[in-house]
Coordinates of C-alpha atoms in Angstrom, one line a residue:
M1 CA -31.6 97.0 -139.1
T2 CA -30.0 93.5 -139.7
N3 CA -26.6 94.7 -138.6
S4 CA -27.9 96.4 -135.5
T5 CA -29.9 93.3 -134.5
D6 CA -26.9 91.1 -134.9
F7 CA -24.8 93.5 -132.9
V8 CA -27.4 93.4 -130.0
V9 CA -27.7 89.6 -130.1
L10 CA -24.0 89.2 -129.8
L11 CA -23.8 91.6 -126.8
I12 CA -26.7 89.9 -125.1
G13 CA -25.0 86.5 -125.7
R14 CA -21.9 87.8 -124.0
L15 CA -23.9 89.1 -121.1
Y16 CA -25.3 85.7 -120.4
G17 CA -22.0 84.0 -121.1
K18 CA -21.7 81.0 -123.2
I19 CA -25.2 79.6 -123.7
Q20 CA -24.9 75.9 -123.0
E21 CA -28.7 75.3 -122.8
R22 CA -31.1 75.9 -125.7
E23 CA -33.9 77.0 -123.4
P24 CA -33.0 80.7 -122.9
L25 CA -32.4 81.4 -126.6
P26 CA -36.0 81.4 -127.7
T27 CA -36.8 83.8 -124.9
I28 CA -34.0 86.1 -125.9
I29 CA -35.2 86.0 -129.5
S30 CA -38.8 86.7 -128.5
A31 CA -37.6 89.8 -126.6
L32 CA -35.7 91.0 -129.7
L33 CA -38.8 90.5 -131.8
V34 CA -40.9 92.5 -129.3
H35 CA -38.3 95.3 -129.4
R36 CA -38.4 95.3 -133.2
F37 CA -42.2 95.3 -133.2
F38 CA -42.4 98.3 -130.9
Q39 CA -39.6 100.0 -132.9
K40 CA -41.4 99.7 -136.2
Y41 CA -45.1 100.1 -135.2
E42 CA -45.0 102.1 -132.0
P43 CA -48.2 100.6 -130.6
Q44 CA -50.2 102.7 -128.2
S45 CA -52.9 100.3 -127.2
P46 CA -52.8 98.9 -123.6
G47 CA -54.1 95.6 -125.0
I48 CA -51.0 95.3 -127.3
F49 CA -48.8 96.3 -124.4
A50 CA -50.3 93.7 -122.2
F51 CA -50.0 90.9 -124.8
L52 CA -46.4 91.6 -125.8
L53 CA -45.0 92.3 -122.4
L54 CA -47.1 90.0 -120.2
V55 CA -48.9 87.3 -122.2
F56 CA -46.2 86.6 -124.8
P57 CA -43.4 85.8 -122.2
A58 CA -45.9 83.6 -120.3
V59 CA -46.7 81.7 -123.5
V60 CA -43.0 81.2 -124.1
S61 CA -42.6 80.0 -120.5
G62 CA -45.4 77.5 -121.1
V63 CA -43.7 76.2 -124.2
L64 CA -40.4 75.8 -122.5
R65 CA -41.6 74.1 -119.3
N66 CA -40.6 70.7 -120.5
G67 CA -42.9 68.9 -118.1
A68 CA -41.8 70.8 -115.0
S69 CA -44.2 70.2 -112.1
S70 CA -44.3 73.9 -111.1
I71 CA -45.1 76.8 -113.4
L72 CA -43.8 79.5 -111.0
W73 CA -40.0 78.9 -111.5
P74 CA -40.2 78.6 -115.3
L75 CA -42.4 81.7 -115.5
L76 CA -40.1 83.7 -113.2
R77 CA -37.0 82.5 -115.1
T78 CA -38.6 83.4 -118.5
Y79 CA -39.7 86.8 -117.4
T80 CA -36.3 87.6 -116.0
I81 CA -34.5 86.5 -119.2
F82 CA -37.2 88.2 -121.4
Y83 CA -37.1 91.6 -119.6
T84 CA -33.3 91.6 -119.2
S85 CA -33.0 90.9 -122.9
L86 CA -35.6 93.4 -123.9
I87 CA -34.2 96.2 -121.8
S88 CA -30.6 95.4 -122.9
S89 CA -31.7 95.4 -126.5
V90 CA -33.4 98.7 -126.2
V91 CA -30.6 100.4 -124.3
L92 CA -27.8 99.0 -126.4
Y93 CA -29.5 99.9 -129.7
R94 CA -30.4 103.5 -128.6
L95 CA -26.8 104.1 -127.5
S96 CA -25.3 102.2 -130.5
P97 CA -23.7 103.8 -133.6
F98 CA -26.5 102.1 -135.6
H99 CA -29.2 104.4 -134.3
P100 CA -30.2 107.0 -136.9
L101 CA -29.8 109.8 -134.4
A102 CA -26.5 108.5 -133.0
K103 CA -24.4 111.4 -134.3
Y104 CA -26.4 114.0 -132.4
P105 CA -25.1 114.7 -128.8
G106 CA -27.3 114.6 -125.7
P107 CA -27.5 113.2 -122.2
V108 CA -27.2 109.4 -122.1
L109 CA -30.3 109.0 -120.0
A110 CA -32.3 111.1 -122.5
K111 CA -31.1 108.9 -125.4
I112 CA -32.2 105.8 -123.5
S113 CA -35.7 106.8 -122.5
K114 CA -38.2 109.7 -122.4
L115 CA -38.7 108.9 -118.7
W116 CA -35.7 111.2 -117.9
F117 CA -37.4 114.3 -119.5
A118 CA -40.8 113.2 -118.3
R119 CA -39.4 113.6 -114.7
L120 CA -38.0 117.0 -115.5
G121 CA -41.3 118.0 -117.1
W122 CA -43.2 116.9 -114.0
Q123 CA -40.9 119.0 -111.9
G124 CA -41.6 122.0 -114.2
K125 CA -38.1 123.2 -115.0
Q126 CA -37.6 121.6 -118.4
H127 CA -37.2 125.0 -120.1
I128 CA -34.1 125.6 -118.0
H129 CA -32.8 122.1 -118.6
Y130 CA -33.2 122.5 -122.4
R131 CA -31.3 125.8 -122.4
D132 CA -28.5 124.3 -120.3
L133 CA -28.3 121.4 -122.7
H134 CA -28.0 123.8 -125.7
K135 CA -25.2 125.6 -123.8
K136 CA -23.4 122.3 -123.3
Y137 CA -24.0 120.5 -126.6
G138 CA -24.8 123.2 -129.2
D139 CA -27.7 124.0 -131.5
V140 CA -28.9 120.4 -131.9
V141 CA -29.5 118.2 -128.9
R142 CA -30.9 114.7 -128.8
V143 CA -33.4 114.9 -125.9
G144 CA -35.1 111.5 -126.4
P145 CA -34.6 108.2 -128.1
N146 CA -36.2 109.6 -131.3
E147 CA -36.4 113.3 -130.4
I148 CA -34.4 116.4 -131.3
M149 CA -34.4 119.9 -129.8
L150 CA -33.0 122.8 -131.9
S151 CA -31.9 126.3 -131.2
D152 CA -31.0 127.4 -134.7
P153 CA -33.0 130.2 -136.3
S154 CA -32.3 128.9 -139.8
V155 CA -34.5 125.9 -139.3
I156 CA -37.6 127.9 -138.2
A157 CA -39.0 128.4 -141.6
P158 CA -38.3 124.9 -143.0
L159 CA -39.7 123.2 -139.9
L160 CA -42.7 125.4 -139.1
G161 CA -43.4 127.1 -142.4
P162 CA -46.0 126.2 -145.1
A163 CA -43.8 123.3 -146.3
G164 CA -43.1 122.2 -142.7
W165 CA -44.0 119.0 -140.9
G166 CA -47.1 117.9 -139.1
K167 CA -47.7 118.1 -135.3
G168 CA -45.8 115.6 -133.2
S169 CA -46.9 112.9 -130.8
Y170 CA -46.9 115.5 -127.9
W171 CA -50.1 116.9 -129.4
H172 CA -51.7 113.6 -130.3
A173 CA -51.6 112.3 -126.7
R174 CA -53.3 115.4 -125.4
A175 CA -56.2 115.0 -127.9
L176 CA -57.1 111.4 -127.1
H177 CA -60.1 111.9 -124.8
A178 CA -61.6 114.8 -126.9
P179 CA -64.6 114.0 -129.0
V180 CA -62.9 115.9 -131.9
V181 CA -59.3 116.9 -132.3
A182 CA -58.6 120.5 -131.3
L183 CA -57.3 122.8 -134.0
S184 CA -53.9 123.0 -132.3
A185 CA -53.5 119.2 -132.6
V186 CA -54.7 118.8 -136.2
N187 CA -51.9 117.1 -138.1
D188 CA -53.1 117.2 -141.7
H189 CA -52.2 120.5 -143.5
A190 CA -55.4 120.6 -145.6
E191 CA -57.7 119.9 -142.7
H192 CA -55.9 122.4 -140.5
A193 CA -56.3 125.1 -143.3
Q194 CA -60.0 124.3 -143.6
R195 CA -60.6 124.4 -139.8
R196 CA -58.6 127.5 -139.4
R197 CA -60.6 129.6 -141.9
T198 CA -63.3 130.5 -139.3
W199 CA -60.5 131.4 -136.8
T200 CA -58.8 133.6 -139.4
R201 CA -62.0 135.5 -140.0
G202 CA -62.5 135.7 -136.2
F203 CA -59.2 137.5 -135.7
S204 CA -59.3 139.8 -138.7
P205 CA -58.9 143.6 -138.1
A206 CA -62.6 144.2 -138.6
A207 CA -63.5 141.5 -136.1
L208 CA -61.0 142.8 -133.7
K209 CA -62.7 146.2 -133.7
D210 CA -65.9 144.5 -132.6
Y211 CA -64.0 142.8 -129.7
E212 CA -62.5 146.1 -128.4
E213 CA -65.6 146.9 -126.3
I214 CA -65.7 143.4 -124.8
V215 CA -62.0 143.6 -123.8
K216 CA -62.4 147.2 -122.5
E217 CA -65.2 146.3 -120.1
R218 CA -63.1 143.6 -118.5
V219 CA -60.0 145.9 -118.4
V220 CA -62.0 148.6 -116.6
Q221 CA -63.4 146.0 -114.2
L222 CA -59.8 144.7 -113.5
T223 CA -58.5 148.3 -112.9
E224 CA -61.3 149.0 -110.5
T225 CA -60.7 145.7 -108.7
L226 CA -57.0 146.5 -108.2
S227 CA -57.9 150.0 -107.0
A228 CA -60.3 148.6 -104.4
R229 CA -58.2 145.7 -103.1
K230 CA -54.9 147.6 -102.8
S231 CA -52.8 144.5 -102.2
V232 CA -53.2 141.5 -104.5
D233 CA -51.5 138.5 -106.1
L234 CA -51.4 140.2 -109.5
A235 CA -50.7 137.0 -111.4
R236 CA -53.8 135.4 -110.0
L237 CA -56.0 138.4 -110.8
F238 CA -54.6 138.4 -114.4
A239 CA -55.5 134.8 -114.7
F240 CA -59.1 135.5 -113.6
F241 CA -59.3 138.5 -115.9
A242 CA -58.0 136.6 -118.9
H243 CA -60.3 133.7 -118.2
D244 CA -63.4 136.0 -118.1
V245 CA -62.3 137.7 -121.3
M246 CA -61.9 134.5 -123.2
N247 CA -65.3 133.2 -122.0
D248 CA -66.9 136.4 -123.1
M249 CA -65.2 135.9 -126.5
A250 CA -65.8 132.1 -126.9
F251 CA -69.3 131.7 -125.3
G252 CA -70.7 135.2 -124.8
G253 CA -70.0 135.1 -121.1
G254 CA -70.5 132.6 -118.3
S255 CA -67.4 133.3 -116.2
E256 CA -67.1 135.9 -113.4
M257 CA -63.8 134.9 -111.7
L258 CA -62.6 138.5 -111.5
R259 CA -65.6 139.2 -109.4
D260 CA -66.2 136.0 -107.5
G261 CA -62.9 134.1 -107.6
D262 CA -62.5 130.5 -108.6
L263 CA -65.6 129.3 -106.9
T264 CA -65.9 126.1 -109.0
G265 CA -62.2 125.2 -108.9
H266 CA -62.0 125.5 -112.7
W267 CA -58.8 127.4 -112.7
A268 CA -57.1 125.1 -110.2
L269 CA -58.2 122.2 -112.4
V270 CA -56.6 123.9 -115.5
E271 CA -53.3 124.4 -113.6
S272 CA -53.2 120.8 -112.3
G273 CA -54.3 119.5 -115.7
M274 CA -51.3 121.2 -117.4
R275 CA -49.0 119.1 -115.3
I276 CA -50.6 115.9 -116.4
F277 CA -50.6 117.0 -120.0
T278 CA -46.9 117.7 -119.8
L279 CA -46.2 114.2 -118.5
I280 CA -48.2 112.5 -121.2
G281 CA -46.7 114.8 -123.8
H282 CA -43.4 113.1 -123.0
L283 CA -45.0 109.7 -122.7
P284 CA -47.9 109.6 -125.2
W285 CA -48.6 105.9 -124.5
L286 CA -49.3 106.7 -120.9
S287 CA -52.5 108.7 -121.7
R288 CA -54.3 105.5 -122.8
F289 CA -53.5 103.8 -119.5
I290 CA -54.6 106.8 -117.5
M291 CA -58.0 106.7 -119.3
L292 CA -58.5 103.2 -118.0
I293 CA -58.5 104.4 -114.4
P294 CA -62.1 104.8 -113.3
G295 CA -63.0 108.5 -112.9
S296 CA -59.8 109.8 -114.4
T297 CA -61.6 111.8 -117.1
N298 CA -64.4 113.1 -114.8
D299 CA -62.9 116.6 -114.5
L300 CA -62.4 116.9 -118.3
D301 CA -65.9 115.7 -118.9
N302 CA -67.3 118.3 -116.4
M303 CA -65.3 121.0 -118.2
R304 CA -66.7 120.0 -121.5
K305 CA -70.2 119.9 -120.1
A306 CA -69.8 123.4 -118.8
C307 CA -68.6 124.5 -122.3
F308 CA -71.5 122.7 -123.9
E309 CA -74.0 124.5 -121.7
R310 CA -72.4 127.9 -122.3
A311 CA -72.3 127.2 -126.1
I312 CA -76.0 126.4 -126.0
A313 CA -76.8 129.6 -124.1
R314 CA -74.8 131.6 -126.5
K315 CA -76.4 130.0 -129.6
K316 CA -79.8 131.0 -128.3
K317 CA -78.7 134.7 -128.3
G318 CA -78.4 134.6 -132.1
T319 CA -76.2 136.6 -134.4
K320 CA -76.5 140.1 -132.9
Q321 CA -73.4 139.7 -130.7
K322 CA -70.3 139.7 -132.9
D323 CA -67.9 137.9 -130.5
L324 CA -65.5 135.1 -131.5
F325 CA -68.4 132.5 -131.2
Y326 CA -70.1 134.4 -134.0
Y327 CA -67.2 133.5 -136.3
L328 CA -66.3 130.0 -135.0
S329 CA -69.9 128.9 -135.4
D330 CA -70.1 130.6 -138.8
E331 CA -73.1 132.6 -137.9
L332 CA -72.3 134.9 -140.8
G333 CA -72.8 132.0 -143.2
A334 CA -69.4 132.1 -145.0
E335 CA -68.9 128.3 -145.0
K336 CA -70.5 125.9 -147.5
D337 CA -71.2 123.2 -144.9
E338 CA -72.6 123.7 -141.4
I339 CA -69.9 123.4 -138.7
P340 CA -70.6 120.4 -136.3
F341 CA -71.5 121.6 -132.9
E342 CA -68.8 119.3 -131.3
I343 CA -66.2 121.3 -133.2
I344 CA -67.7 124.6 -132.1
I345 CA -67.6 123.5 -128.4
N346 CA -64.0 122.1 -128.8
D347 CA -62.8 125.4 -130.4
G348 CA -64.4 127.4 -127.7
D349 CA -62.8 125.3 -125.0
L350 CA -59.4 125.8 -126.8
V351 CA -60.0 129.6 -126.9
V352 CA -60.6 129.7 -123.2
I353 CA -57.6 127.5 -122.2
A354 CA -55.1 128.8 -124.7
G355 CA -56.0 132.4 -124.4
S356 CA -56.2 132.5 -120.6
D357 CA -52.9 130.9 -119.8
T358 CA -50.8 132.7 -122.3
T359 CA -52.2 136.2 -121.6
K360 CA -51.9 135.8 -117.9
T361 CA -48.2 134.7 -118.1
V362 CA -47.1 137.5 -120.4
L363 CA -49.0 140.2 -118.5
S364 CA -47.6 139.0 -115.2
S365 CA -44.1 138.9 -116.6
L366 CA -44.4 142.3 -118.1
F367 CA -45.4 143.9 -114.8
F368 CA -42.7 142.0 -112.9
Y369 CA -40.0 143.4 -115.2
L370 CA -41.4 146.9 -115.1
L371 CA -41.5 146.8 -111.3
C372 CA -37.9 145.5 -111.2
N373 CA -36.9 148.4 -113.5
P374 CA -38.5 151.6 -112.1
E375 CA -36.8 153.8 -114.8
K376 CA -38.5 151.7 -117.5
L377 CA -41.8 151.9 -115.8
A378 CA -41.4 155.7 -115.5
K379 CA -40.5 156.0 -119.2
L380 CA -43.6 153.9 -120.2
R381 CA -45.8 156.0 -117.9
E382 CA -44.6 159.1 -119.6
E383 CA -45.6 157.7 -123.0
I384 CA -49.0 156.6 -121.7
D385 CA -49.7 159.9 -120.0
G386 CA -48.9 161.7 -123.3
F387 CA -51.5 159.8 -125.2
Y388 CA -54.0 159.1 -122.4
P389 CA -54.0 162.0 -120.0
P390 CA -56.4 161.9 -116.9
G391 CA -59.9 161.7 -118.1
E392 CA -59.0 160.3 -121.5
T393 CA -61.4 157.4 -122.5
L394 CA -59.7 154.1 -122.8
S395 CA -59.5 153.0 -126.5
S396 CA -57.0 151.6 -129.0
K397 CA -56.8 154.7 -131.1
H398 CA -53.2 155.6 -130.1
F399 CA -51.7 152.1 -129.7
Q400 CA -50.0 152.0 -133.1
E401 CA -48.1 155.2 -132.1
M402 CA -46.9 153.9 -128.8
S403 CA -43.5 152.5 -129.7
Y404 CA -42.2 152.1 -126.1
L405 CA -45.3 150.2 -125.1
D406 CA -44.8 147.7 -127.8
A407 CA -41.1 147.6 -127.0
C408 CA -41.9 146.6 -123.4
I409 CA -44.4 144.0 -124.5
N410 CA -41.9 142.5 -127.0
E411 CA -39.2 142.4 -124.4
A412 CA -41.5 140.6 -121.9
L413 CA -42.4 138.1 -124.7
R414 CA -38.7 137.6 -125.4
L415 CA -37.7 136.9 -121.8
S416 CA -40.8 134.9 -120.9
P417 CA -42.4 133.4 -124.0
A418 CA -45.7 131.9 -122.9
V419 CA -44.8 128.6 -124.7
P420 CA -41.1 128.3 -124.0
S421 CA -40.3 124.9 -125.4
G422 CA -41.9 125.3 -128.8
S423 CA -44.3 123.3 -130.9
Q424 CA -43.2 119.7 -131.7
R425 CA -43.3 118.4 -135.2
D426 CA -42.8 114.9 -136.5
V427 CA -40.7 114.2 -139.6
G428 CA -42.9 112.6 -142.2
P429 CA -42.0 111.1 -145.6
D430 CA -40.9 113.7 -148.1
P431 CA -42.9 113.8 -151.3
D432 CA -39.7 114.7 -153.2
P433 CA -37.1 112.0 -152.4
S434 CA -34.4 114.2 -154.0
K435 CA -34.7 116.7 -151.2
G436 CA -34.6 114.2 -148.4
R437 CA -35.1 115.5 -144.9
T438 CA -31.9 117.6 -144.6
F439 CA -31.8 121.2 -143.4
G440 CA -28.2 122.5 -143.7
S441 CA -26.1 119.9 -141.9
Y442 CA -29.1 118.4 -140.0
Y443 CA -30.6 115.1 -141.3
F444 CA -33.6 113.7 -139.5
P445 CA -35.1 110.3 -140.4
E446 CA -38.8 109.7 -140.7
G447 CA -40.5 109.5 -137.4
T448 CA -38.2 111.9 -135.5
A449 CA -39.9 114.4 -133.2
V450 CA -38.3 117.8 -133.6
S451 CA -38.9 121.0 -131.7
I452 CA -37.3 124.5 -131.7
H453 CA -36.7 125.8 -128.2
T454 CA -38.1 129.3 -128.1
F455 CA -36.7 130.1 -124.6
T456 CA -33.2 129.3 -125.7
L457 CA -33.5 131.3 -129.0
H458 CA -34.8 134.4 -127.2
R459 CA -32.0 134.2 -124.6
D460 CA -29.1 133.5 -126.9
S461 CA -26.5 136.3 -127.2
R462 CA -26.0 135.4 -130.9
N463 CA -29.6 136.6 -131.4
F464 CA -30.1 139.4 -128.9
S465 CA -27.2 141.3 -127.4
P466 CA -26.2 143.1 -125.2
F467 CA -28.1 142.5 -121.9
T468 CA -29.4 139.2 -123.2
D469 CA -31.0 138.0 -120.0
E470 CA -32.1 141.5 -118.9
F471 CA -35.2 143.6 -119.5
W472 CA -34.0 146.2 -122.0
P473 CA -36.9 147.4 -124.2
E474 CA -34.7 150.0 -125.8
R475 CA -33.2 147.2 -128.0
W476 CA -36.4 147.2 -130.1
L477 CA -36.3 151.0 -130.6
I478 CA -32.6 150.9 -131.6
A479 CA -33.3 148.1 -134.1
Q480 CA -36.2 150.1 -135.6
G481 CA -34.0 153.2 -136.0
S482 CA -36.1 155.4 -133.7
M483 CA -33.4 155.5 -131.0
E484 CA -29.6 155.8 -131.1
L485 CA -27.3 153.1 -129.7
P486 CA -25.7 154.4 -126.5
N487 CA -22.1 155.4 -126.9
S488 CA -21.2 153.0 -124.1
I489 CA -22.2 150.0 -126.3
P490 CA -19.9 149.2 -129.3
K491 CA -21.9 148.9 -132.5
A492 CA -20.4 145.4 -133.1
E493 CA -21.9 144.2 -129.8
F494 CA -25.5 145.1 -130.7
V495 CA -27.3 142.1 -132.1
H496 CA -31.0 142.0 -132.8
D497 CA -32.2 139.0 -134.9
T498 CA -36.0 139.1 -135.2
T499 CA -36.0 135.9 -137.2
A500 CA -35.2 134.2 -133.8
F501 CA -38.2 136.0 -132.1
I502 CA -41.1 133.5 -132.3
P503 CA -43.3 134.0 -129.1
F504 CA -46.4 133.2 -131.1
S505 CA -44.7 130.4 -133.0
Y506 CA -44.4 130.6 -136.8
G507 CA -46.0 129.6 -140.1
P508 CA -49.6 128.5 -140.9
A509 CA -50.0 126.8 -137.5
N510 CA -48.8 129.8 -135.5
C511 CA -51.0 131.4 -132.8
V512 CA -54.0 132.6 -134.7
G513 CA -55.1 134.7 -131.6
K514 CA -52.0 136.9 -131.7
P515 CA -54.0 140.1 -132.6
L516 CA -56.4 139.7 -129.7
A517 CA -53.5 138.9 -127.3
I518 CA -51.7 142.1 -128.3
L519 CA -54.9 144.1 -127.9
E520 CA -55.3 142.7 -124.4
L521 CA -51.7 143.3 -123.4
R522 CA -51.8 146.9 -124.7
M523 CA -55.1 147.9 -123.2
T524 CA -54.5 146.3 -119.8
T525 CA -51.1 147.8 -119.5
V526 CA -52.3 151.3 -120.5
S527 CA -55.3 151.2 -118.1
I528 CA -53.3 150.1 -115.0
I529 CA -50.4 152.4 -115.5
Q530 CA -52.6 155.3 -116.4
N531 CA -54.7 155.0 -113.3
L532 CA -52.7 153.4 -110.6
D533 CA -49.3 153.6 -108.8
L534 CA -47.8 150.2 -108.0
K535 CA -45.0 148.5 -106.2
F536 CA -44.0 145.1 -104.9
E537 CA -45.0 144.0 -101.4
D538 CA -42.0 144.7 -99.1
W539 CA -41.5 141.1 -98.3
Y540 CA -41.4 139.9 -101.9
A541 CA -38.0 138.4 -102.8
R542 CA -38.5 138.8 -106.5
T543 CA -38.3 135.1 -107.3
W544 CA -40.6 135.4 -110.4
E545 CA -38.3 133.7 -112.9
D546 CA -37.3 131.0 -110.4
D547 CA -41.0 130.3 -109.8
L548 CA -41.9 129.8 -113.5
D549 CA -42.8 126.2 -114.4
D550 CA -42.8 125.0 -118.0
R551 CA -46.1 123.0 -118.4
F552 CA -46.1 123.6 -122.1
V553 CA -47.3 127.0 -121.1
L554 CA -45.3 128.9 -118.5
M555 CA -47.2 128.6 -115.2
T556 CA -46.5 131.4 -112.8
G557 CA -45.9 131.8 -109.1
Q558 CA -47.1 134.7 -106.9
L559 CA -46.7 138.3 -107.9
P560 CA -47.6 140.3 -104.7
V561 CA -48.2 144.0 -105.7
V562 CA -49.6 147.0 -103.8
F563 CA -51.7 149.5 -105.7
S564 CA -52.8 153.0 -105.0
N565 CA -54.8 155.5 -107.0
R566 CA -52.9 158.1 -109.0
W567 CA -55.7 160.6 -109.2

């Protein structure tokens, strides 16, 4: 650090020219000290920000006034020198060869500040920008002053596996206002494993069998709604459907959006909230400032109040209903200690938010791709009709045999992963110094935020080829050996690397709700295609992929579809 500080001091000295007065030098040094303090301790408190960036320069100005009759000019002069020096120090250091991430390529503006990607995140197209950066710079890209984005499948297991690193600052900022930290943001491996035990029991095969009737009732309701309305925004109906299902699972009910619509504005709040969460994910310190604004947390407080009321109502029902609440609250008595009610509420809230957004996105994308490819839809319908002819009761008994159904679902997950920009990790100190923090040719110093970009992995021709950006479910059947590679495609051109397929993340912190999500995707798809004919509205320009916004979860645009009864 000494060499880099000397380097910066010399450059700033040249910027100001030959310093003939002694007065500016203490201000310059104070700016360098503030930079060093932020660099080492990364303070998040607004109070510390205010002291170091406002009070400290004012104190320096007072010391340097030398009996001047007016404070305004010395204060203005000091602030100008201080901020010019501070900004110059930050920019020059982050772009200098002394920075520990200097060898990794990336946009200059991204290296200087996270403000650049915060702007892209606010606009919603960061998943596209990340992919473009990987195309330009390669598998490792510096996307922030201390942040790396990867698109190399070989680092998935080391980064996200059992020996991987803890959650990054992106997660910590989102958890600030919560009374307890959500499972998805828990950083400590031991605490995460302990908290996840109830979730694991709640998504076991035996538990999933209990949930089937809950999901089935909502799927039947959705199918009947589509049949009655004829023309709908299918993405919005899928959102309401998924929200109702997740409330049934987490709180034993309490939501009827599929029937009534978004009367309380809850879903609109979720969608607008995701935009804010994306912004503070890039700028974690900003969340503490937002919380200082009167009324800024009212919507979150109201959501938690609603969850609290639903949790109380569900608890009064007792243990007869084996929904997810049954397991998350440990009504079966498997845990040694009683689970705090705050954690139960927080976990239930996480179930609703995480399970609704992701299911809606994947279902909507699946039906978009099927409608864009009528021959694939016809092939899937043929398989569904074979297992579920007219009059056949909806159930999961044939799902394991339906290879083309799973191929279509996997292909939708590949093209439109619900969480396209991955799950951020922070490099911590390695307990074994001999190993360091090196994966292959990549070395990341402690404190570096690292993510694997799922969207890029899934759309990389080195991992999936041919038709990398196209909906081609057959690739999954060919890879399984249940279908021959067409003669028109040379064998050398077929690439199918499932190690690069991580739509539910990877490792001990992956999506624990994957089994339920797959059940919902299968059952909903089978029911709709079994009972209804469907097509796009004539006016629809098929802008689905262009309308997708990355707000951590992919947020969707409209999907206008016309339905008619088959029977």
